[in-house]
PDB file of C-alpha atoms in Angstrom:
ATOM      1  CA  MET A  97      12.324  33.308 -77.337  1.00 38.00           C
ATOM      2  CA  LYS A  98       8.608  32.704 -76.833  1.00 35.00           C
ATOM      3  CA  LEU A  99       9.216  28.942 -76.700  1.00 33.00           C
ATOM      4  CA  PHE A 100      11.923  29.452 -74.115  1.00 33.00           C
ATOM      5  CA  GLY A 101       9.589  31.620 -72.042  1.00 37.00           C
ATOM      6  CA  LEU A 102       6.987  28.877 -72.051  1.00 34.00           C
ATOM      7  CA  THR A 103       9.582  26.256 -71.097  1.00 38.00           C
ATOM      8  CA  PHE A 104      11.008  28.403 -68.303  1.00 34.00           C
ATOM      9  CA  GLY A 105       7.523  29.180 -66.989  1.00 40.00           C
ATOM     10  CA  ALA A 106       6.606  25.480 -67.025  1.00 38.00           C
ATOM     11  CA  ALA A 107       9.795  24.665 -65.153  1.00 40.00           C
ATOM     12  CA  LEU A 108       9.037  27.204 -62.460  1.00 38.00           C
ATOM     13  CA  LEU A 109       5.488  25.929 -62.165  1.00 38.00           C
ATOM     14  CA  ALA A 110       6.619  22.309 -61.865  1.00 40.00           C
ATOM     15  CA  ALA A 111       9.273  23.234 -59.312  1.00 42.00           C
ATOM     16  CA  THR A 112       6.801  25.019 -57.069  1.00 41.00           C
ATOM     17  CA  ALA A 113       3.698  22.882 -57.652  1.00 41.00           C
ATOM     18  CA  ALA A 114       4.245  20.580 -54.679  1.00 52.00           C
ATOM     19  CA  SER A 115       1.900  21.805 -51.969  1.00 70.00           C
ATOM     20  CA  ALA A 116       1.796  21.155 -48.261  1.00 82.00           C
ATOM     21  CA  GLY A 117       0.158  17.959 -47.041  1.00 93.00           C
ATOM     22  CA  VAL A 118      -0.635  16.404 -43.675  1.00 93.00           C
ATOM     23  CA  LEU A 119       0.749  13.124 -42.318  1.00 93.00           C
ATOM     24  CA  THR A 120      -1.667  11.676 -39.763  1.00 92.00           C
ATOM     25  CA  PHE A 121      -2.050   8.335 -37.990  1.00 89.00           C
ATOM     26  CA  ASP A 122      -5.779   8.076 -38.640  1.00 86.00           C
ATOM     27  CA  ASP A 123      -5.508   5.006 -40.887  1.00 81.00           C
ATOM     28  CA  GLN A 124      -4.017   2.998 -38.011  1.00 79.00           C
ATOM     29  CA  ASP A 125      -6.016   1.267 -35.257  1.00 66.00           C
ATOM     30  CA  SER A 126      -9.058   3.521 -35.456  1.00 57.00           C
ATOM     31  CA  SER A 127     -11.423   1.495 -33.267  1.00 61.00           C
ATOM     32  CA  PRO A 128     -13.133   3.807 -30.717  1.00 55.00           C
ATOM     33  CA  SER A 129     -13.331   0.871 -28.296  1.00 56.00           C
ATOM     34  CA  GLN A 130      -9.518   0.712 -28.012  1.00 54.00           C
ATOM     35  CA  THR A 131      -9.768  -3.073 -27.556  1.00 52.00           C
ATOM     36  CA  VAL A 132      -7.605  -4.102 -30.515  1.00 48.00           C
ATOM     37  CA  PRO A 133      -4.193  -5.619 -29.710  1.00 50.00           C
ATOM     38  CA  LEU A 134      -1.342  -3.180 -29.246  1.00 58.00           C
ATOM     39  CA  PRO A 135       0.365  -2.651 -32.618  1.00 59.00           C
ATOM     40  CA  SER A 136       3.906  -3.979 -32.852  1.00 65.00           C
ATOM     41  CA  TYR A 137       5.380  -1.495 -35.301  1.00 71.00           C
ATOM     42  CA  GLU A 138       8.409  -2.239 -37.397  1.00 83.00           C
ATOM     43  CA  THR A 139       7.090  -0.133 -40.270  1.00 87.00           C
ATOM     44  CA  LEU A 140       4.347   2.479 -40.422  1.00 87.00           C
ATOM     45  CA  GLU A 141       2.553   3.614 -43.586  1.00 87.00           C
ATOM     46  CA  VAL A 142       1.038   7.107 -43.493  1.00 88.00           C
ATOM     47  CA  GLY A 143       0.025   9.429 -46.320  1.00 87.00           C
ATOM     48  CA  GLY A 144       1.778   7.418 -49.026  1.00 89.00           C
ATOM     49  CA  TYR A 145       5.024   7.232 -47.025  1.00 94.00           C
ATOM     50  CA  THR A 146       6.620   4.208 -45.386  1.00 94.00           C
ATOM     51  CA  PHE A 147       8.677   4.673 -42.222  1.00 95.00           C
ATOM     52  CA  GLY A 148      10.690   2.293 -40.129  1.00 94.00           C
ATOM     53  CA  VAL A 149       9.814   2.712 -36.448  1.00 92.00           C
ATOM     54  CA  SER A 150      12.034   2.322 -33.385  1.00 92.00           C
ATOM     55  CA  THR A 151      11.518   3.446 -29.800  1.00 92.00           C
ATOM     56  CA  GLN A 152      13.996   4.304 -27.053  1.00 93.00           C
ATOM     57  CA  LEU A 153      12.237   3.905 -23.711  1.00 92.00           C
ATOM     58  CA  ASN A 154      12.975   5.857 -20.529  1.00 94.00           C
ATOM     59  CA  ASN A 155      11.257   3.084 -18.571  1.00 91.00           C
ATOM     60  CA  ASN A 156      12.361  -0.342 -19.769  1.00 86.00           C
ATOM     61  CA  GLY A 157       9.034  -1.773 -18.666  1.00 86.00           C
ATOM     62  CA  ASP A 158       7.150   0.297 -21.255  1.00 87.00           C
ATOM     63  CA  LEU A 159       6.121  -1.314 -24.528  1.00 85.00           C
ATOM     64  CA  GLY A 160       6.977   1.136 -27.316  1.00 86.00           C
ATOM     65  CA  ALA A 161       5.063   2.983 -30.033  1.00 88.00           C
ATOM     66  CA  ALA A 162       1.282   2.674 -30.125  1.00 86.00           C
ATOM     67  CA  ILE A 163      -1.787   4.489 -31.431  1.00 85.00           C
ATOM     68  CA  PHE A 164      -4.394   6.132 -29.181  1.00 86.00           C
ATOM     69  CA  ASN A 165      -7.792   7.143 -30.587  1.00 83.00           C
ATOM     70  CA  THR A 166      -8.862  10.515 -29.163  1.00 83.00           C
ATOM     71  CA  ASN A 167     -12.443   9.836 -30.298  1.00 79.00           C
ATOM     72  CA  CYS A 168     -12.845   7.141 -27.652  1.00 76.00           C
ATOM     73  CA  ILE A 169     -14.266   9.661 -25.143  1.00 68.00           C
ATOM     74  CA  ASN A 170     -17.425   9.708 -27.242  1.00 60.00           C
ATOM     75  CA  ASP A 171     -18.051   6.010 -26.594  1.00 58.00           C
ATOM     76  CA  ILE A 172     -19.708   6.269 -23.159  1.00 52.00           C
ATOM     77  CA  SER A 173     -19.724   2.511 -22.645  1.00 53.00           C
ATOM     78  CA  VAL A 174     -15.941   2.385 -22.994  1.00 58.00           C
ATOM     79  CA  ALA A 175     -14.757   5.804 -21.738  1.00 62.00           C
ATOM     80  CA  CYS A 176     -11.254   5.231 -23.135  1.00 71.00           C
ATOM     81  CA  ASN A 177     -10.710   2.302 -20.776  1.00 63.00           C
ATOM     82  CA  GLY A 178     -10.110   4.736 -17.958  1.00 62.00           C
ATOM     83  CA  ASP A 179      -7.475   6.784 -19.782  1.00 68.00           C
ATOM     84  CA  GLU A 180      -9.318   9.996 -20.611  1.00 71.00           C
ATOM     85  CA  ASP A 181      -6.468  12.487 -20.270  1.00 73.00           C
ATOM     86  CA  ILE A 182      -5.571  12.519 -23.968  1.00 79.00           C
ATOM     87  CA  ALA A 183      -9.116  12.066 -25.233  1.00 79.00           C
ATOM     88  CA  LEU A 184     -10.883  14.944 -26.946  1.00 81.00           C
ATOM     89  CA  THR A 185     -14.519  15.761 -26.350  1.00 77.00           C
ATOM     90  CA  THR A 186     -16.709  16.554 -29.336  1.00 75.00           C
ATOM     91  CA  GLU A 187     -16.293  20.260 -28.577  1.00 76.00           C
ATOM     92  CA  ARG A 188     -12.504  19.991 -28.654  1.00 81.00           C
ATOM     93  CA  GLN A 189     -12.155  17.881 -31.797  1.00 82.00           C
ATOM     94  CA  GLY A 190     -10.196  19.926 -34.323  1.00 87.00           C
ATOM     95  CA  GLU A 191      -8.564  22.222 -31.747  1.00 88.00           C
ATOM     96  CA  ASN A 192      -5.125  23.162 -33.131  1.00 89.00           C
ATOM     97  CA  GLY A 193      -5.868  20.716 -35.956  1.00 87.00           C
ATOM     98  CA  ILE A 194      -5.860  17.756 -33.551  1.00 90.00           C
ATOM     99  CA  GLU A 195      -8.395  14.949 -33.857  1.00 88.00           C
ATOM    100  CA  GLY A 196      -8.499  11.215 -34.478  1.00 87.00           C
ATOM    101  CA  ASN A 197      -5.439   9.085 -33.701  1.00 88.00           C
ATOM    102  CA  VAL A 198      -2.265  10.191 -31.942  1.00 91.00           C
ATOM    103  CA  LEU A 199       1.115   8.478 -31.638  1.00 92.00           C
ATOM    104  CA  ILE A 200       2.003   7.562 -28.039  1.00 91.00           C
ATOM    105  CA  ILE A 201       4.542   5.510 -26.108  1.00 90.00           C
ATOM    106  CA  GLN A 202       2.604   2.644 -24.541  1.00 86.00           C
ATOM    107  CA  GLU A 203       3.073   2.208 -20.807  1.00 86.00           C
ATOM    108  CA  LYS A 204       3.676  -1.166 -19.197  1.00 82.00           C
ATOM    109  CA  SER A 205       0.274  -2.782 -18.871  1.00 70.00           C
ATOM    110  CA  PRO A 206      -1.148  -6.230 -18.212  1.00 60.00           C
ATOM    111  CA  SER A 207      -3.401  -5.760 -21.232  1.00 62.00           C
ATOM    112  CA  ALA A 208      -2.999  -4.481 -24.785  1.00 60.00           C
ATOM    113  CA  ILE A 209      -5.118  -1.357 -24.227  1.00 71.00           C
ATOM    114  CA  PRO A 210      -3.404   1.809 -25.517  1.00 77.00           C
ATOM    115  CA  ASP A 211      -2.382   4.028 -22.591  1.00 83.00           C
ATOM    116  CA  ASP A 212       0.370   6.664 -22.713  1.00 87.00           C
ATOM    117  CA  THR A 213       3.290   6.323 -20.331  1.00 89.00           C
ATOM    118  CA  GLY A 214       4.318   9.109 -17.969  1.00 90.00           C
ATOM    119  CA  SER A 215       7.977   8.132 -18.321  1.00 93.00           C
ATOM    120  CA  GLY A 216       8.551   9.406 -21.848  1.00 94.00           C
ATOM    121  CA  GLY A 217      11.080   8.236 -24.396  1.00 96.00           C
ATOM    122  CA  THR A 218      11.952   8.765 -28.075  1.00 96.00           C
ATOM    123  CA  ILE A 219      10.225   7.503 -31.221  1.00 95.00           C
ATOM    124  CA  THR A 220      12.362   7.500 -34.377  1.00 95.00           C
ATOM    125  CA  LEU A 221      10.792   7.330 -37.841  1.00 96.00           C
ATOM    126  CA  THR A 222      13.147   6.400 -40.710  1.00 96.00           C
ATOM    127  CA  LEU A 223      11.921   7.283 -44.217  1.00 97.00           C
ATOM    128  CA  LEU A 224      11.961   4.086 -46.284  1.00 96.00           C
ATOM    129  CA  GLU A 225       9.693   4.987 -49.221  1.00 96.00           C
ATOM    130  CA  GLY A 226       8.200   8.247 -50.468  1.00 95.00           C
ATOM    131  CA  THR A 227       9.058  11.637 -51.910  1.00 94.00           C
ATOM    132  CA  PRO A 228      11.534  13.690 -49.846  1.00 96.00           C
ATOM    133  CA  PHE A 229       9.839  16.401 -47.805  1.00 97.00           C
ATOM    134  CA  GLN A 230      10.280  19.259 -45.380  1.00 97.00           C
ATOM    135  CA  ILE A 231       8.408  19.350 -42.062  1.00 97.00           C
ATOM    136  CA  LEU A 232       6.547  22.627 -41.629  1.00 97.00           C
ATOM    137  CA  SER A 233       4.817  21.967 -38.296  1.00 97.00           C
ATOM    138  CA  ALA A 234       3.704  19.293 -35.842  1.00 97.00           C
ATOM    139  CA  ALA A 235       0.732  19.025 -33.470  1.00 96.00           C
ATOM    140  CA  ALA A 236       0.566  17.339 -30.062  1.00 95.00           C
ATOM    141  CA  ILE A 237      -1.686  16.890 -27.057  1.00 93.00           C
ATOM    142  CA  ASP A 238      -1.407  16.562 -23.259  1.00 92.00           C
ATOM    143  CA  ASP A 239       1.061  16.971 -20.452  1.00 90.00           C
ATOM    144  CA  GLY A 240       4.742  17.108 -21.383  1.00 92.00           C
ATOM    145  CA  THR A 241       7.422  18.525 -23.656  1.00 97.00           C
ATOM    146  CA  PHE A 242       7.648  17.199 -27.211  1.00 98.00           C
ATOM    147  CA  THR A 243      11.000  17.803 -28.914  1.00 98.00           C
ATOM    148  CA  PHE A 244      11.186  17.344 -32.680  1.00 98.00           C
ATOM    149  CA  GLY A 245      14.272  16.804 -34.791  1.00 98.00           C
ATOM    150  CA  THR A 246      15.709  15.140 -37.893  1.00 98.00           C
ATOM    151  CA  SER A 247      18.978  13.436 -38.721  1.00 98.00           C
ATOM    152  CA  VAL A 248      19.838  16.341 -41.049  1.00 97.00           C
ATOM    153  CA  ASP A 249      19.052  19.117 -38.536  1.00 98.00           C
ATOM    154  CA  GLY A 250      19.455  17.630 -35.085  1.00 98.00           C
ATOM    155  CA  GLU A 251      16.835  18.942 -32.663  1.00 97.00           C
ATOM    156  CA  ILE A 252      14.731  21.676 -34.281  1.00 97.00           C
ATOM    157  CA  ASP A 253      12.175  22.883 -31.762  1.00 98.00           C
ATOM    158  CA  ALA A 254       9.936  21.777 -28.901  1.00 98.00           C
ATOM    159  CA  ILE A 255       6.485  22.447 -27.496  1.00 97.00           C
ATOM    160  CA  THR A 256       5.494  22.182 -23.826  1.00 97.00           C
ATOM    161  CA  LEU A 257       1.863  21.458 -22.964  1.00 94.00           C
ATOM    162  CA  GLY A 258      -0.105  21.158 -19.742  1.00 90.00           C
ATOM    163  CA  GLU A 259      -2.734  18.592 -18.797  1.00 86.00           C
ATOM    164  CA  ASN A 260      -5.272  18.197 -21.628  1.00 83.00           C
ATOM    165  CA  GLU A 261      -3.734  21.058 -23.637  1.00 90.00           C
ATOM    166  CA  THR A 262      -3.281  20.920 -27.400  1.00 92.00           C
ATOM    167  CA  GLY A 263      -0.703  22.801 -29.419  1.00 94.00           C
ATOM    168  CA  ARG A 264       1.260  23.164 -32.640  1.00 96.00           C
ATOM    169  CA  VAL A 265       4.929  23.981 -33.199  1.00 97.00           C
ATOM    170  CA  TYR A 266       6.391  25.358 -36.461  1.00 96.00           C
ATOM    171  CA  LEU A 267       9.561  23.566 -37.525  1.00 96.00           C
ATOM    172  CA  ASN A 268      10.617  24.334 -41.144  1.00 93.00           C
ATOM    173  CA  SER A 269      13.091  21.459 -41.294  1.00 97.00           C
ATOM    174  CA  SER A 270      15.693  20.714 -43.923  1.00 96.00           C
ATOM    175  CA  VAL A 271      14.764  18.152 -46.572  1.00 97.00           C
ATOM    176  CA  VAL A 272      14.155  14.659 -45.166  1.00 97.00           C
ATOM    177  CA  GLY A 273      15.081  12.036 -47.770  1.00 97.00           C
ATOM    178  CA  ILE A 274      15.258   8.262 -47.981  1.00 97.00           C
ATOM    179  CA  GLY A 275      17.237   6.946 -45.022  1.00 97.00           C
ATOM    180  CA  ASP A 276      16.870  10.140 -43.006  1.00 98.00           C
ATOM    181  CA  THR A 277      15.082  10.081 -39.655  1.00 98.00           C
ATOM    182  CA  VAL A 278      12.475  12.138 -37.837  1.00 98.00           C
ATOM    183  CA  THR A 279      12.684  11.988 -34.037  1.00 98.00           C
ATOM    184  CA  ILE A 280      10.056  12.797 -31.421  1.00 98.00           C
ATOM    185  CA  LYS A 281      11.285  13.007 -27.826  1.00 98.00           C
ATOM    186  CA  TYR A 282       8.545  12.704 -25.193  1.00 97.00           C
ATOM    187  CA  SER A 283       9.397  14.096 -21.746  1.00 96.00           C
ATOM    188  CA  GLY A 284       6.319  12.448 -20.254  1.00 92.00           C
ATOM    189  CA  SER A 285       2.845  11.434 -21.366  1.00 91.00           C
ATOM    190  CA  GLY A 286       0.782  12.648 -24.320  1.00 92.00           C
ATOM    191  CA  GLY A 287       0.685  12.016 -28.033  1.00 94.00           C
ATOM    192  CA  VAL A 288       1.663  13.504 -31.396  1.00 95.00           C
ATOM    193  CA  ASP A 289      -1.228  14.015 -33.789  1.00 94.00           C
ATOM    194  CA  SER A 290       0.220  14.968 -37.161  1.00 95.00           C
ATOM    195  CA  PHE A 291       2.910  16.631 -39.255  1.00 96.00           C
ATOM    196  CA  VAL A 292       2.320  19.246 -41.931  1.00 96.00           C
ATOM    197  CA  ILE A 293       4.874  18.613 -44.677  1.00 97.00           C
ATOM    198  CA  ALA A 294       5.902  20.083 -48.030  1.00 96.00           C
ATOM    199  CA  PRO A 295       7.098  17.499 -50.575  1.00 95.00           C
ATOM    200  CA  VAL A 296      10.175  18.721 -52.468  1.00 91.00           C
ATOM    201  CA  PRO A 297      10.026  19.107 -56.276  1.00 76.00           C
ATOM    202  CA  VAL A 298      10.544  15.882 -58.200  1.00 64.00           C
ATOM    203  CA  PRO A 299      13.954  15.486 -59.902  1.00 62.00           C
ATOM    204  CA  ALA A 300      12.405  15.837 -63.359  1.00 43.00           C
ATOM    205  CA  ALA A 301      11.108  19.286 -62.491  1.00 44.00           C
ATOM    206  CA  SER A 302      14.485  20.296 -61.096  1.00 52.00           C
ATOM    207  CA  LEU A 303      16.246  19.105 -64.250  1.00 50.00           C
ATOM    208  CA  LEU A 304      13.745  21.009 -66.385  1.00 45.00           C
ATOM    209  CA  LEU A 305      14.406  24.155 -64.369  1.00 49.00           C
ATOM    210  CA  ILE A 306      18.181  23.761 -64.730  1.00 55.00           C
ATOM    211  CA  GLY A 307      17.779  23.206 -68.465  1.00 56.00           C
ATOM    212  CA  ALA A 308      15.640  26.319 -68.808  1.00 51.00           C
ATOM    213  CA  MET A 309      18.175  28.401 -66.914  1.00 57.00           C
ATOM    214  CA  GLY A 310      20.915  27.042 -69.147  1.00 59.00           C
ATOM    215  CA  GLY A 311      18.900  28.039 -72.185  1.00 54.00           C
ATOM    216  CA  LEU A 312      18.577  31.560 -70.819  1.00 52.00           C
ATOM    217  CA  ALA A 313      22.340  31.780 -70.379  1.00 56.00           C
ATOM    218  CA  ALA A 314      22.882  30.625 -73.960  1.00 54.00           C
ATOM    219  CA  LEU A 315      20.475  33.243 -75.293  1.00 51.00           C
ATOM    220  CA  ARG A 316      22.277  35.949 -73.355  1.00 56.00           C
ATOM    221  CA  ARG A 317      25.601  34.888 -74.860  1.00 57.00           C
ATOM    222  CA  ARG A 318      24.106  35.078 -78.379  1.00 55.00           C
ATOM    223  CA  ALA A 319      22.561  38.507 -77.778  1.00 55.00           C
TER     224      ALA A 319
END
């Protein structure tokens, strides 16, 4: 019985050990000068996950998913190439957990400088590699409504922000697995900073838990 108790306890520990993590875009295009070519995303790797990326544009002249560095306001010689509305001053870095790079829809532009469109659209992220997870919350910045959803839930919730505002919305999605999608609908300009996620227990832990519960049932029958 003592051995079973240890096994059952280990199973519970393994099943609940996965803790929340944060998916950010800070490893992508982090140059404060914003002069690097516009990324052409077919896949995006963040936090040990690989996603396929597709964009549905409300304005067919827009260019699709891109990364904007909110730190660019601190480079006085560049001043975000004239697009300061989604930049964060030093005092505002970290507000609502938002700092570094944000995911935008790039407006039509004669250059490759990241600049968020006012027309909006939808970015779809398809999970290609990585442990299944639940989305606990998402953070965004600037003027518009951001609607979040998954292929297993449909639309979950939305957050509406004013000019230069930051905010976070709590989602608590169903499990997103390989082949499932996460959607972000932009009503206008602005960017999404990050997702807080909770990886689901690995199959081995789940099997161990089931086995432990089966052992408990067998002991009850013998008693």
